PDB file of C-alpha atoms and ligand atoms in Angstrom:
ATOM      1  CA  UNK A   1     157.282 101.542   3.347  1.00 86.00           C
ATOM      2  CA  UNK A   2     155.569  98.415   4.610  1.00 96.00           C
ATOM      3  CA  UNK A   3     152.656  96.388   3.716  1.00 98.00           C
ATOM      4  CA  UNK A   4     150.410  95.670   6.975  1.00 98.00           C
ATOM      5  CA  UNK A   5     148.407  93.010   7.988  1.00 98.00           C
ATOM      6  CA  UNK A   6     144.716  93.559   6.932  1.00 98.00           C
ATOM      7  CA  UNK A   7     142.292  92.149  10.138  1.00 98.00           C
ATOM      8  CA  UNK A   8     139.364  89.812   9.054  1.00 97.00           C
ATOM      9  CA  UNK A   9     135.922  90.080  10.063  1.00 97.00           C
ATOM     10  CA  UNK A  10     134.707  88.893  12.749  1.00 96.00           C
ATOM     11  CA  UNK A  11     137.694  89.840  14.568  1.00 97.00           C
ATOM     12  CA  UNK A  12     136.830  92.318  17.594  1.00 98.00           C
ATOM     13  CA  UNK A  13     139.220  94.931  17.013  1.00 98.00           C
ATOM     14  CA  UNK A  14     137.040  95.725  13.888  1.00 98.00           C
ATOM     15  CA  UNK A  15     134.778  96.977  16.256  1.00 98.00           C
ATOM     16  CA  UNK A  16     137.108  99.394  18.083  1.00 98.00           C
ATOM     17  CA  UNK A  17     136.129 103.200  17.595  1.00 98.00           C
ATOM     18  CA  UNK A  18     138.949 105.388  16.052  1.00 99.00           C
ATOM     19  CA  UNK A  19     140.034 108.429  17.845  1.00 98.00           C
ATOM     20  CA  UNK A  20     140.720 111.816  16.057  1.00 99.00           C
ATOM     21  CA  UNK A  21     144.613 112.538  14.966  1.00 98.00           C
ATOM     22  CA  UNK A  22     145.517 115.441  17.264  1.00 98.00           C
ATOM     23  CA  UNK A  23     149.023 116.499  15.250  1.00 98.00           C
ATOM     24  CA  UNK A  24     149.601 115.455  11.555  1.00 98.00           C
ATOM     25  CA  UNK A  25     153.038 114.594  11.837  1.00 98.00           C
ATOM     26  CA  UNK A  26     155.695 112.383  10.092  1.00 98.00           C
ATOM     27  CA  UNK A  27     154.432 109.363  12.347  1.00 98.00           C
ATOM     28  CA  UNK A  28     150.841 110.097  10.748  1.00 98.00           C
ATOM     29  CA  UNK A  29     152.180 110.732   7.333  1.00 98.00           C
ATOM     30  CA  UNK A  30     154.175 106.934   7.358  1.00 98.00           C
ATOM     31  CA  UNK A  31     150.999 105.290   8.380  1.00 98.00           C
ATOM     32  CA  UNK A  32     149.364 106.921   5.239  1.00 98.00           C
ATOM     33  CA  UNK A  33     152.333 105.566   3.118  1.00 98.00           C
ATOM     34  CA  UNK A  34     152.009 102.445   4.765  1.00 98.00           C
ATOM     35  CA  UNK A  35     148.258 102.288   4.339  1.00 98.00           C
ATOM     36  CA  UNK A  36     148.512 103.086   0.569  1.00 98.00           C
ATOM     37  CA  UNK A  37     150.948 100.424   0.123  1.00 98.00           C
ATOM     38  CA  UNK A  38     148.930  98.110   1.673  1.00 98.00           C
ATOM     39  CA  UNK A  39     145.686  98.977  -0.366  1.00 98.00           C
ATOM     40  CA  UNK A  40     147.439  98.758  -3.510  1.00 98.00           C
ATOM     41  CA  UNK A  41     149.095  95.497  -2.626  1.00 98.00           C
ATOM     42  CA  UNK A  42     145.677  93.879  -1.679  1.00 98.00           C
ATOM     43  CA  UNK A  43     144.113  95.611  -4.024  1.00 97.00           C
ATOM     44  CA  UNK A  44     141.553  97.488  -3.058  1.00 98.00           C
ATOM     45  CA  UNK A  45     140.156 101.077  -3.469  1.00 98.00           C
ATOM     46  CA  UNK A  46     140.197 102.227   0.046  1.00 98.00           C
ATOM     47  CA  UNK A  47     141.222 101.390   3.622  1.00 99.00           C
ATOM     48  CA  UNK A  48     140.614 102.727   7.119  1.00 99.00           C
ATOM     49  CA  UNK A  49     143.532 102.392   9.603  1.00 99.00           C
ATOM     50  CA  UNK A  50     141.059 100.392  12.012  1.00 99.00           C
ATOM     51  CA  UNK A  51     141.625  97.692   9.299  1.00 98.00           C
ATOM     52  CA  UNK A  52     145.310  97.478   9.719  1.00 98.00           C
ATOM     53  CA  UNK A  53     144.653  97.623  13.748  1.00 98.00           C
ATOM     54  CA  UNK A  54     145.592 101.366  14.175  1.00 98.00           C
ATOM     55  CA  UNK A  55     142.703 102.851  16.190  1.00 98.00           C
ATOM     56  CA  UNK A  56     143.350 106.707  14.429  1.00 99.00           C
ATOM     57  CA  UNK A  57     140.984 108.453  12.104  1.00 99.00           C
ATOM     58  CA  UNK A  58     142.765 108.093   9.300  1.00 99.00           C
ATOM     59  CA  UNK A  59     141.647 106.685   5.625  1.00 98.00           C
ATOM     60  CA  UNK A  60     142.900 106.459   2.184  1.00 98.00           C
ATOM     61  CA  UNK A  61     141.377 105.779  -0.792  1.00 98.00           C
ATOM     62  CA  UNK A  62     141.811 105.458  -4.792  1.00 98.00           C
ATOM     63  CA  UNK A  63     139.033 105.082  -7.061  1.00 98.00           C
ATOM     64  CA  UNK A  64     140.872 106.058 -10.112  1.00 98.00           C
ATOM     65  CA  UNK A  65     141.151 103.433 -12.902  1.00 96.00           C
ATOM     66  CA  UNK A  66     145.121 104.219 -13.396  1.00 97.00           C
ATOM     67  CA  UNK A  67     145.735 103.528  -9.679  1.00 96.00           C
ATOM     68  CA  UNK A  68     147.397 106.848  -9.479  1.00 97.00           C
ATOM     69  CA  UNK A  69     144.890 109.202  -7.357  1.00 98.00           C
ATOM     70  CA  UNK A  70     145.523 108.777  -3.817  1.00 98.00           C
ATOM     71  CA  UNK A  71     143.793 110.483  -1.415  1.00 98.00           C
ATOM     72  CA  UNK A  72     144.220 110.730   2.401  1.00 98.00           C
ATOM     73  CA  UNK A  73     141.240 111.732   4.858  1.00 99.00           C
ATOM     74  CA  UNK A  74     142.348 112.377   8.629  1.00 99.00           C
ATOM     75  CA  UNK A  75     139.813 112.976  10.707  1.00 99.00           C
ATOM     76  CA  UNK A  76     137.006 113.157   7.990  1.00 99.00           C
ATOM     77  CA  UNK A  77     133.836 113.875   8.760  1.00 98.00           C
ATOM     78  CA  UNK A  78     130.527 113.918   6.712  1.00 98.00           C
ATOM     79  CA  UNK A  79     128.870 117.577   6.945  1.00 98.00           C
ATOM     80  CA  UNK A  80     126.207 116.961   4.300  1.00 98.00           C
ATOM     81  CA  UNK A  81     124.566 113.934   2.638  1.00 98.00           C
ATOM     82  CA  UNK A  82     121.481 113.679   0.449  1.00 98.00           C
ATOM     83  CA  UNK A  83     119.821 110.898  -1.591  1.00 98.00           C
ATOM     84  CA  UNK A  84     119.893 107.197  -0.966  1.00 98.00           C
ATOM     85  CA  UNK A  85     121.532 104.635  -3.349  1.00 98.00           C
ATOM     86  CA  UNK A  86     122.156 100.738  -2.900  1.00 97.00           C
ATOM     87  CA  UNK A  87     125.406 100.077  -3.502  1.00 94.00           C
ATOM     88  CA  UNK A  88     127.360  97.011  -4.039  1.00 96.00           C
ATOM     89  CA  UNK A  89     130.334  96.690  -1.759  1.00 98.00           C
ATOM     90  CA  UNK A  90     133.154  94.734  -0.807  1.00 98.00           C
ATOM     91  CA  UNK A  91     135.471  94.747   1.873  1.00 98.00           C
ATOM     92  CA  UNK A  92     139.084  93.633   2.311  1.00 98.00           C
ATOM     93  CA  UNK A  93     138.403  92.861   5.774  1.00 98.00           C
ATOM     94  CA  UNK A  94     135.440  90.297   4.586  1.00 98.00           C
ATOM     95  CA  UNK A  95     136.940  88.553   1.627  1.00 95.00           C
ATOM     96  CA  UNK A  96     134.765  87.118  -1.154  1.00 95.00           C
ATOM     97  CA  UNK A  97     131.745  88.641   0.247  1.00 96.00           C
ATOM     98  CA  UNK A  98     129.949  90.925  -2.112  1.00 97.00           C
ATOM     99  CA  UNK A  99     126.422  92.703  -0.874  1.00 97.00           C
ATOM    100  CA  UNK A 100     124.627  95.955  -1.549  1.00 97.00           C
ATOM    101  CA  UNK A 101     123.830  98.360   1.018  1.00 97.00           C
ATOM    102  CA  UNK A 102     121.969 101.345   1.468  1.00 97.00           C
ATOM    103  CA  UNK A 103     124.168 104.777   1.338  1.00 98.00           C
ATOM    104  CA  UNK A 104     123.585 108.228   0.717  1.00 98.00           C
ATOM    105  CA  UNK A 105     124.094 109.234  -2.762  1.00 98.00           C
ATOM    106  CA  UNK A 106     125.627 112.624  -2.467  1.00 98.00           C
ATOM    107  CA  UNK A 107     128.005 113.609   0.462  1.00 98.00           C
ATOM    108  CA  UNK A 108     130.079 116.426   1.349  1.00 98.00           C
ATOM    109  CA  UNK A 109     133.157 115.663   3.156  1.00 98.00           C
ATOM    110  CA  UNK A 110     135.595 117.860   5.469  1.00 98.00           C
ATOM    111  CA  UNK A 111     138.872 116.393   6.173  1.00 99.00           C
ATOM    112  CA  UNK A 112     142.545 117.220   6.864  1.00 98.00           C
ATOM    113  CA  UNK A 113     145.275 116.387   4.057  1.00 98.00           C
ATOM    114  CA  UNK A 114     148.784 115.270   4.767  1.00 97.00           C
ATOM    115  CA  UNK A 115     150.058 118.412   5.483  1.00 97.00           C
ATOM    116  CA  UNK A 116     147.364 119.189   8.295  1.00 98.00           C
ATOM    117  CA  UNK A 117     145.349 121.685   6.372  1.00 98.00           C
ATOM    118  CA  UNK A 118     141.548 121.269   6.240  1.00 98.00           C
ATOM    119  CA  UNK A 119     139.907 120.539   2.634  1.00 98.00           C
ATOM    120  CA  UNK A 120     136.149 119.635   1.532  1.00 98.00           C
ATOM    121  CA  UNK A 121     135.212 117.808  -1.346  1.00 98.00           C
ATOM    122  CA  UNK A 122     131.814 116.780  -2.948  1.00 98.00           C
ATOM    123  CA  UNK A 123     131.423 112.879  -3.745  1.00 98.00           C
ATOM    124  CA  UNK A 124     128.988 110.817  -5.491  1.00 98.00           C
ATOM    125  CA  UNK A 125     128.889 107.517  -7.082  1.00 97.00           C
ATOM    126  CA  UNK A 126     131.892 104.814  -6.038  1.00 97.00           C
ATOM    127  CA  UNK A 127     133.894 107.810  -4.480  1.00 98.00           C
ATOM    128  CA  UNK A 128     130.899 108.698  -2.232  1.00 98.00           C
ATOM    129  CA  UNK A 129     129.976 104.947  -1.209  1.00 98.00           C
ATOM    130  CA  UNK A 130     133.740 104.157  -0.569  1.00 98.00           C
ATOM    131  CA  UNK A 131     134.216 107.078   1.944  1.00 98.00           C
ATOM    132  CA  UNK A 132     130.790 106.116   3.783  1.00 98.00           C
ATOM    133  CA  UNK A 133     132.124 102.720   4.093  1.00 98.00           C
ATOM    134  CA  UNK A 134     135.829 103.723   5.165  1.00 98.00           C
ATOM    135  CA  UNK A 135     134.381 106.084   7.923  1.00 98.00           C
ATOM    136  CA  UNK A 136     132.002 103.168   9.217  1.00 98.00           C
ATOM    137  CA  UNK A 137     135.274 101.112   9.675  1.00 98.00           C
ATOM    138  CA  UNK A 138     136.508 104.220  11.760  1.00 98.00           C
ATOM    139  CA  UNK A 139     133.530 104.128  13.840  1.00 98.00           C
ATOM    140  CA  UNK A 140     133.972 100.231  14.455  1.00 98.00           C
ATOM    141  CA  UNK A 141     131.207  99.288  11.940  1.00 98.00           C
ATOM    142  CA  UNK A 142     131.700  96.600   9.098  1.00 98.00           C
ATOM    143  CA  UNK A 143     129.206  96.801   5.970  1.00 98.00           C
ATOM    144  CA  UNK A 144     127.871  93.227   6.701  1.00 97.00           C
ATOM    145  CA  UNK A 145     126.436  94.643   9.944  1.00 96.00           C
ATOM    146  CA  UNK A 146     124.318  96.832   7.992  1.00 96.00           C
ATOM    147  CA  UNK A 147     122.646  93.334   6.524  1.00 97.00           C
ATOM    148  CA  UNK A 148     119.396  91.087   7.758  1.00 97.00           C
ATOM    149  CA  UNK A 149     120.371  88.902  10.615  1.00 97.00           C
ATOM    150  CA  UNK A 150     119.790  85.980   8.107  1.00 97.00           C
ATOM    151  CA  UNK A 151     122.434  87.262   5.536  1.00 97.00           C
ATOM    152  CA  UNK A 152     124.769  87.800   8.365  1.00 97.00           C
ATOM    153  CA  UNK A 153     124.675  84.486   9.786  1.00 97.00           C
ATOM    154  CA  UNK A 154     125.143  82.785   6.303  1.00 97.00           C
ATOM    155  CA  UNK A 155     128.173  85.175   5.722  1.00 97.00           C
ATOM    156  CA  UNK A 156     129.704  84.037   9.018  1.00 96.00           C
ATOM    157  CA  UNK A 157     129.055  80.207   8.136  1.00 96.00           C
ATOM    158  CA  UNK A 158     130.830  80.656   4.580  1.00 95.00           C
ATOM    159  CA  UNK A 159     133.750  82.804   6.287  1.00 93.00           C
ATOM    160  CA  UNK A 160     134.297  79.711   8.713  1.00 91.00           C
ATOM    161  CA  UNK A 161     134.054  77.254   5.706  1.00 90.00           C
ATOM    162  CA  UNK A 162     136.802  79.509   3.677  1.00 87.00           C
ATOM    163  CA  UNK A 163     138.641  79.531   6.667  1.00 85.00           C
ATOM    164  CA  UNK A 164     138.700  75.418   7.174  1.00 85.00           C
ATOM    165  CA  UNK A 165     139.579  75.377   3.772  1.00 78.00           C
ATOM    166  CA  UNK A 166     142.590  77.572   4.028  1.00 74.00           C
ATOM    167  CA  UNK A 167     143.984  75.607   6.780  1.00 69.00           C
TER     168      UNK A 167
HETATM  169  O1  GNR B   1     138.260  97.615  -2.285  1.00 62.15           O
HETATM  170  C1  GNR B   1     137.184  97.951  -1.736  1.00 62.15           C
HETATM  171  N1  GNR B   1     135.743  98.094  -2.350  1.00 62.15           N
HETATM  172  C2  GNR B   1     134.995  98.589  -2.255  1.00 62.15           C
HETATM  173  C3  GNR B   1     133.762  98.562  -3.097  1.00 62.15           C
HETATM  174  C4  GNR B   1     132.689  99.165  -3.224  1.00 62.15           C
HETATM  175  C5  GNR B   1     132.439  99.829  -1.799  1.00 62.15           C
HETATM  176  C6  GNR B   1     133.453  99.790  -0.793  1.00 62.15           C
HETATM  177  C7  GNR B   1     134.644  99.497  -1.177  1.00 62.15           C
HETATM  178  S1  GNR B   1     136.354  99.699  -0.089  1.00 62.15           S
HETATM  179  C8  GNR B   1     137.144  98.183  -0.210  1.00 62.15           C
HETATM  180  C9  GNR B   1     138.092  98.153   0.334  1.00 62.15           C
HETATM  181  C10 GNR B   1     137.548  98.264   2.001  1.00 62.15           C
HETATM  182  O2  GNR B   1     137.579  96.951   2.549  1.00 62.15           O
HETATM  183  N2  GNR B   1     137.859  99.313   2.425  1.00 62.15           N
HETATM  184  O3  GNR B   1     137.589  99.593   3.850  1.00 62.15           O
HETATM  185 NI1   NI B   2     136.137  97.535   4.233  1.00 62.15          NI
END
């Protein structure tokens, strides 16, 4: 197991589009384990492979209070989306920034599990928000890019200031 380095916005590599996993093998299962360890250590409720500079369609999520409900989604695909909600989000790649973004309220997602078996889940609430946030990462999109240009430039300034303070 290993804790992986998380890329920070505005790193260009966060804009790469991840490619589908062809075979769910031991290498992918190891990636899932390392991503889970990285997510729990951060701590966060989700992590996309893009954030650890691996450009494959793999995400891990645990929205449980007890931190014992790990879900891995390989090649996740939203097959239906309904309703609309404003969801307050944060991102491990954009530390200290919390903003509301538009999301579908109810989604059905199809993916492969760690054995390469297809499964479907229905999600609402935090889990639905998190899955959409993670799939956006796989498509090279960071949540702040859904905000107004004014908000984005304020966020970039704040991140620059924070970066200077930690140097
Ligand atoms: O830890 C995280 N919290 C969170 C809260 C609301 C909506 C989405 C998220 S995901 C985020 C971890 C992360 O950056 N995943 O990409
Ligand atoms: Ni994120």
